[in-house]
Amino acid sequence: MNELELIRSFPFFEHLTYADLAKIAPLFITREYDKGTIVFHEADEGDELYLIQSGIIHIYRNDENREIILSVLSEGDFFGEMALLESVRDRAASARAIEKPVLYVLKRRDFICMLMHNPLICLKILETALSRLSKANEVIMDLTLFDARTRIVRTLLRLIEQHGTRKPEGFLIAFKLTHQQLADMSGTVRETVTKVMQDLQCSELIQVNKKIILVRDPDKLKQSVGL
């Protein structure tokens, strides 16, 4: 996939012609990050949008000295869009590189220039941003509404909805997840995740191989916690 095809693969650029893409492609800067690098911290002033060419990014917030992972992003996803859409541009969450990502970066000044010629881009980014905000609120609501086991199951279901690949045996979450990361996504502790994951494997609802999770049947997994 060449650079223009890659940019067009992002949903808010898919309506552009190749002539339009050729004009905006030089505005993007390519950056690579080592695993564990913080791309930006919560409350940092932001003026960049990031498109993920490859790798994994975690978006998270700190709450009472612990991390809550709000979303896991991979190839074809983007983040940092609110810094381009809001007049107050403090980052609402932090972003960390998990699997050595390669990012395309767009500065706010270039984004504004781009909108003058392609205003539909802003609408498409706003639609996605609102959808993400709804999902982040869902994660936070889970912490108050459900017990730990149900939160873990709901986290797995969200992951297969967003990143799952259909296989003959079920739905594969195609990147590695540690028990600590699942704990940070579901607002519990690693020991609880370990116990629940063992129970789910014994019940043949999931399969785990080298930290790669396969959900055999999402409906049965839902039913196991009364969803």
mmCIF file of C-alpha atoms in Angstrom:
data_model
loop_
_atom_site.group_PDB
_atom_site.id
_atom_site.type_symbol
_atom_site.label_atom_id
_atom_site.label_comp_id
_atom_site.label_asym_id
_atom_site.label_seq_id
_atom_site.Cartn_x
_atom_site.Cartn_y
_atom_site.Cartn_z
ATOM 1 C CA MET A 1 0.000 0.000 0.000
ATOM 2 C CA ASN A 2 1.528 3.340 -1.042
ATOM 3 C CA GLU A 3 1.290 6.541 0.985
ATOM 4 C CA LEU A 4 -1.792 7.878 -0.806
ATOM 5 C CA GLU A 5 -3.670 4.583 -0.441
ATOM 6 C CA LEU A 6 -2.745 4.462 3.241
ATOM 7 C CA ILE A 7 -4.063 7.974 3.906
ATOM 8 C CA ARG A 8 -7.231 7.191 1.951
ATOM 9 C CA SER A 9 -7.795 4.084 4.088
ATOM 10 C CA PHE A 10 -8.674 6.345 7.045
ATOM 11 C CA PRO A 11 -12.458 6.909 7.070
ATOM 12 C CA PHE A 12 -12.399 10.699 6.996
ATOM 13 C CA PHE A 13 -10.165 10.782 3.888
ATOM 14 C CA GLU A 14 -11.877 8.012 1.899
ATOM 15 C CA HIS A 15 -14.055 10.460 -0.065
ATOM 16 C CA LEU A 16 -11.047 12.394 -1.413
ATOM 17 C CA THR A 17 -9.797 12.005 -4.962
ATOM 18 C CA TYR A 18 -6.195 10.973 -5.576
ATOM 19 C CA ALA A 19 -5.526 14.526 -6.749
ATOM 20 C CA ASP A 20 -6.725 15.822 -3.354
ATOM 21 C CA LEU A 21 -4.690 13.177 -1.534
ATOM 22 C CA ALA A 22 -1.571 14.133 -3.453
ATOM 23 C CA LYS A 23 -2.018 17.710 -2.226
ATOM 24 C CA ILE A 24 -2.407 16.820 1.464
ATOM 25 C CA ALA A 25 0.120 13.955 1.700
ATOM 26 C CA PRO A 26 3.128 16.321 2.091
ATOM 27 C CA LEU A 27 1.459 17.814 5.196
ATOM 28 C CA PHE A 28 1.969 14.585 7.166
ATOM 29 C CA ILE A 29 5.115 13.854 9.175
ATOM 30 C CA THR A 30 6.127 10.221 9.793
ATOM 31 C CA ARG A 31 7.232 9.343 13.333
ATOM 32 C CA GLU A 32 8.281 6.053 14.912
ATOM 33 C CA TYR A 33 8.042 5.375 18.650
ATOM 34 C CA ASP A 34 9.716 2.726 20.777
ATOM 35 C CA LYS A 35 7.572 0.401 22.869
ATOM 36 C CA GLY A 36 6.552 2.074 26.123
ATOM 37 C CA THR A 37 7.108 5.634 24.888
ATOM 38 C CA ILE A 38 4.518 8.203 25.969
ATOM 39 C CA VAL A 39 3.279 9.998 22.855
ATOM 40 C CA PHE A 40 1.619 12.656 25.014
ATOM 41 C CA HIS A 41 0.422 13.048 28.610
ATOM 42 C CA GLU A 42 -3.012 13.975 29.901
ATOM 43 C CA ALA A 43 -3.298 17.796 30.243
ATOM 44 C CA ASP A 44 -0.475 18.419 27.739
ATOM 45 C CA GLU A 45 -1.296 21.107 25.215
ATOM 46 C CA GLY A 46 -1.978 19.392 21.923
ATOM 47 C CA ASP A 47 -1.899 20.531 18.320
ATOM 48 C CA GLU A 48 -1.431 17.276 16.400
ATOM 49 C CA LEU A 49 -3.582 14.504 14.935
ATOM 50 C CA TYR A 50 -2.044 11.007 14.733
ATOM 51 C CA LEU A 51 -2.867 8.324 12.153
ATOM 52 C CA ILE A 52 -1.619 4.826 12.975
ATOM 53 C CA GLN A 53 0.197 3.220 10.061
ATOM 54 C CA SER A 54 1.242 0.223 12.180
ATOM 55 C CA GLY A 55 1.589 -0.813 15.824
ATOM 56 C CA ILE A 56 -0.609 -0.467 18.920
ATOM 57 C CA ILE A 57 -1.478 2.613 21.008
ATOM 58 C CA HIS A 58 -3.214 2.679 24.406
ATOM 59 C CA ILE A 59 -5.285 5.732 25.345
ATOM 60 C CA TYR A 60 -5.571 5.960 29.122
ATOM 61 C CA ARG A 61 -6.298 8.190 32.105
ATOM 62 C CA ASN A 62 -4.960 8.119 35.642
ATOM 63 C CA ASP A 63 -7.572 7.779 38.372
ATOM 64 C CA GLU A 64 -6.530 7.656 42.022
ATOM 65 C CA ASN A 65 -2.994 6.483 41.211
ATOM 66 C CA ARG A 66 -4.046 3.765 38.791
ATOM 67 C CA GLU A 67 -4.423 3.636 35.038
ATOM 68 C CA ILE A 68 -7.727 3.138 33.283
ATOM 69 C CA ILE A 69 -7.228 2.161 29.635
ATOM 70 C CA LEU A 70 -10.027 3.817 27.663
ATOM 71 C CA SER A 71 -9.224 2.371 24.254
ATOM 72 C CA VAL A 72 -6.776 0.228 22.327
ATOM 73 C CA LEU A 73 -5.956 1.545 18.856
ATOM 74 C CA SER A 74 -4.235 -0.212 15.974
ATOM 75 C CA GLU A 75 -3.479 0.127 12.254
ATOM 76 C CA GLY A 76 -6.046 2.330 10.520
ATOM 77 C CA ASP A 77 -7.129 4.105 13.720
ATOM 78 C CA PHE A 78 -6.395 7.697 14.674
ATOM 79 C CA PHE A 79 -6.173 9.732 17.892
ATOM 80 C CA GLY A 80 -5.549 13.251 19.141
ATOM 81 C CA GLU A 81 -8.421 14.648 17.081
ATOM 82 C CA MET A 82 -9.962 16.687 19.913
ATOM 83 C CA ALA A 83 -6.909 18.952 19.973
ATOM 84 C CA LEU A 84 -7.836 19.976 16.436
ATOM 85 C CA LEU A 85 -11.543 20.462 17.107
ATOM 86 C CA GLU A 86 -11.550 22.300 20.454
ATOM 87 C CA SER A 87 -10.463 25.848 21.248
ATOM 88 C CA VAL A 88 -9.012 24.611 24.570
ATOM 89 C CA ARG A 89 -6.479 22.054 23.425
ATOM 90 C CA ASP A 90 -5.370 20.319 26.633
ATOM 91 C CA ARG A 91 -5.183 16.555 26.123
ATOM 92 C CA ALA A 92 -8.052 14.743 27.872
ATOM 93 C CA ALA A 93 -6.053 11.508 28.182
ATOM 94 C CA SER A 94 -2.561 10.087 27.698
ATOM 95 C CA ALA A 95 -1.291 7.964 24.796
ATOM 96 C CA ARG A 96 1.360 5.236 25.082
ATOM 97 C CA ALA A 97 3.102 3.199 22.384
ATOM 98 C CA ILE A 98 2.584 -0.525 23.030
ATOM 99 C CA GLU A 99 3.836 -2.257 19.880
ATOM 100 C CA LYS A 100 6.396 0.107 18.288
ATOM 101 C CA PRO A 101 3.987 2.197 16.202
ATOM 102 C CA VAL A 102 4.633 4.166 13.042
ATOM 103 C CA LEU A 103 2.429 7.270 13.010
ATOM 104 C CA TYR A 104 1.463 9.863 10.429
ATOM 105 C CA VAL A 105 1.249 13.221 12.221
ATOM 106 C CA LEU A 106 -0.729 16.252 11.073
ATOM 107 C CA LYS A 107 -0.251 19.686 12.678
ATOM 108 C CA ARG A 108 -3.308 21.777 13.590
ATOM 109 C CA ARG A 109 -2.288 24.660 11.310
ATOM 110 C CA ASP A 110 -2.118 22.250 8.352
ATOM 111 C CA PHE A 111 -5.412 20.662 9.381
ATOM 112 C CA ILE A 112 -7.146 24.073 9.348
ATOM 113 C CA CYS A 113 -5.707 24.771 5.912
ATOM 114 C CA MET A 114 -6.933 21.384 4.708
ATOM 115 C CA LEU A 115 -10.478 22.092 5.949
ATOM 116 C CA MET A 116 -10.725 25.207 3.803
ATOM 117 C CA HIS A 117 -10.678 22.957 0.736
ATOM 118 C CA ASN A 118 -12.300 19.810 2.210
ATOM 119 C CA PRO A 119 -14.817 20.768 4.970
ATOM 120 C CA LEU A 120 -16.379 17.282 4.939
ATOM 121 C CA ILE A 121 -13.240 15.977 6.683
ATOM 122 C CA CYS A 122 -14.196 17.881 9.846
ATOM 123 C CA LEU A 123 -17.676 16.348 9.904
ATOM 124 C CA LYS A 124 -16.303 12.829 9.514
ATOM 125 C CA ILE A 125 -13.715 13.353 12.278
ATOM 126 C CA LEU A 126 -16.398 14.809 14.561
ATOM 127 C CA GLU A 127 -18.673 11.801 13.978
ATOM 128 C CA THR A 128 -15.883 9.415 14.946
ATOM 129 C CA ALA A 129 -14.860 11.529 17.942
ATOM 130 C CA LEU A 130 -18.424 11.497 19.303
ATOM 131 C CA SER A 131 -18.616 7.727 18.863
ATOM 132 C CA ARG A 132 -15.352 7.333 20.763
ATOM 133 C CA LEU A 133 -16.559 9.602 23.554
ATOM 134 C CA SER A 134 -19.639 7.417 23.920
ATOM 135 C CA LYS A 135 -17.473 4.279 24.156
ATOM 136 C CA ALA A 136 -15.169 5.921 26.725
ATOM 137 C CA ASN A 137 -18.197 6.875 28.830
ATOM 138 C CA GLU A 138 -19.376 3.269 28.564
ATOM 139 C CA VAL A 139 -16.055 2.074 29.996
ATOM 140 C CA ILE A 140 -16.353 4.501 32.911
ATOM 141 C CA MET A 141 -19.994 3.535 33.578
ATOM 142 C CA ASP A 142 -18.997 -0.139 33.680
ATOM 143 C CA LEU A 143 -16.886 0.604 36.758
ATOM 144 C CA THR A 144 -19.966 1.559 38.759
ATOM 145 C CA LEU A 145 -22.617 -0.741 37.278
ATOM 146 C CA PHE A 146 -20.990 -4.175 37.021
ATOM 147 C CA ASP A 147 -18.948 -6.600 39.083
ATOM 148 C CA ALA A 148 -15.361 -7.441 38.110
ATOM 149 C CA ARG A 149 -16.188 -10.605 36.137
ATOM 150 C CA THR A 150 -18.831 -8.831 34.058
ATOM 151 C CA ARG A 151 -16.494 -5.889 33.405
ATOM 152 C CA ILE A 152 -13.799 -8.259 32.139
ATOM 153 C CA VAL A 153 -16.272 -10.016 29.837
ATOM 154 C CA ARG A 154 -17.579 -6.681 28.532
ATOM 155 C CA THR A 155 -13.985 -5.614 27.870
ATOM 156 C CA LEU A 156 -13.374 -8.765 25.815
ATOM 157 C CA LEU A 157 -16.588 -8.166 23.872
ATOM 158 C CA ARG A 158 -15.590 -4.577 23.102
ATOM 159 C CA LEU A 159 -12.184 -5.746 21.919
ATOM 160 C CA ILE A 160 -13.614 -8.281 19.478
ATOM 161 C CA GLU A 161 -16.119 -5.686 18.234
ATOM 162 C CA GLN A 162 -13.337 -3.182 17.530
ATOM 163 C CA HIS A 163 -10.403 -5.445 16.660
ATOM 164 C CA GLY A 164 -11.763 -8.970 16.254
ATOM 165 C CA THR A 165 -10.969 -11.116 13.228
ATOM 166 C CA ARG A 166 -13.429 -13.886 12.337
ATOM 167 C CA LYS A 167 -11.864 -17.351 12.369
ATOM 168 C CA PRO A 168 -13.461 -20.809 12.011
ATOM 169 C CA GLU A 169 -13.016 -21.313 15.774
ATOM 170 C CA GLY A 170 -14.373 -17.889 16.822
ATOM 171 C CA PHE A 171 -13.183 -14.283 17.003
ATOM 172 C CA LEU A 172 -9.478 -13.547 17.413
ATOM 173 C CA ILE A 173 -8.167 -10.410 19.119
ATOM 174 C CA ALA A 174 -5.130 -10.059 16.913
ATOM 175 C CA PHE A 175 -2.665 -8.520 19.344
ATOM 176 C CA LYS A 176 -1.182 -9.581 22.645
ATOM 177 C CA LEU A 177 -2.868 -8.600 25.908
ATOM 178 C CA THR A 178 -1.398 -9.074 29.357
ATOM 179 C CA HIS A 179 -3.559 -9.676 32.413
ATOM 180 C CA GLN A 180 -2.403 -6.320 33.772
ATOM 181 C CA GLN A 181 -3.588 -4.555 30.618
ATOM 182 C CA LEU A 182 -6.972 -6.283 30.852
ATOM 183 C CA ALA A 183 -7.141 -5.220 34.496
ATOM 184 C CA ASP A 184 -6.458 -1.608 33.503
ATOM 185 C CA MET A 185 -9.185 -1.789 30.855
ATOM 186 C CA SER A 186 -11.778 -3.269 33.208
ATOM 187 C CA GLY A 187 -10.978 -1.397 36.422
ATOM 188 C CA THR A 188 -9.877 -4.372 38.479
ATOM 189 C CA VAL A 189 -6.620 -6.027 39.582
ATOM 190 C CA ARG A 190 -4.394 -8.489 37.754
ATOM 191 C CA GLU A 191 -5.117 -11.345 40.170
ATOM 192 C CA THR A 192 -8.852 -11.073 39.506
ATOM 193 C CA VAL A 193 -8.281 -11.076 35.744
ATOM 194 C CA THR A 194 -6.105 -14.191 36.039
ATOM 195 C CA LYS A 195 -8.823 -16.048 37.960
ATOM 196 C CA VAL A 196 -11.624 -14.992 35.597
ATOM 197 C CA MET A 197 -9.604 -15.832 32.482
ATOM 198 C CA GLN A 198 -8.800 -19.281 33.879
ATOM 199 C CA ASP A 199 -12.510 -19.844 34.581
ATOM 200 C CA LEU A 200 -13.461 -18.747 31.059
ATOM 201 C CA GLN A 201 -10.875 -21.083 29.557
ATOM 202 C CA CYS A 202 -12.064 -23.995 31.695
ATOM 203 C CA SER A 203 -15.616 -23.283 30.487
ATOM 204 C CA GLU A 204 -14.262 -23.322 26.892
ATOM 205 C CA LEU A 205 -15.619 -19.825 26.280
ATOM 206 C CA ILE A 206 -12.198 -18.459 25.353
ATOM 207 C CA GLN A 207 -8.814 -19.778 24.319
ATOM 208 C CA VAL A 208 -5.495 -18.052 25.094
ATOM 209 C CA ASN A 209 -2.251 -18.795 23.277
ATOM 210 C CA LYS A 210 0.838 -16.683 23.974
ATOM 211 C CA LYS A 211 -1.339 -13.765 25.192
ATOM 212 C CA ILE A 212 -3.496 -13.876 22.044
ATOM 213 C CA ILE A 213 -7.168 -14.309 22.973
ATOM 214 C CA LEU A 214 -9.785 -16.184 20.935
ATOM 215 C CA VAL A 215 -13.441 -15.764 21.924
ATOM 216 C CA ARG A 216 -15.184 -18.938 20.780
ATOM 217 C CA ASP A 217 -18.784 -17.662 20.841
ATOM 218 C CA PRO A 218 -19.560 -14.040 21.829
ATOM 219 C CA ASP A 219 -23.223 -14.844 22.560
ATOM 220 C CA LYS A 220 -22.323 -17.628 24.985
ATOM 221 C CA LEU A 221 -19.734 -15.361 26.586
ATOM 222 C CA LYS A 222 -22.448 -12.718 27.132
ATOM 223 C CA GLN A 223 -24.817 -15.299 28.565
ATOM 224 C CA SER A 224 -22.175 -16.458 31.035
ATOM 225 C CA VAL A 225 -22.550 -13.150 32.918
ATOM 226 C CA GLY A 226 -26.245 -12.586 32.211
ATOM 227 C CA LEU A 227 -25.860 -9.948 29.492
#
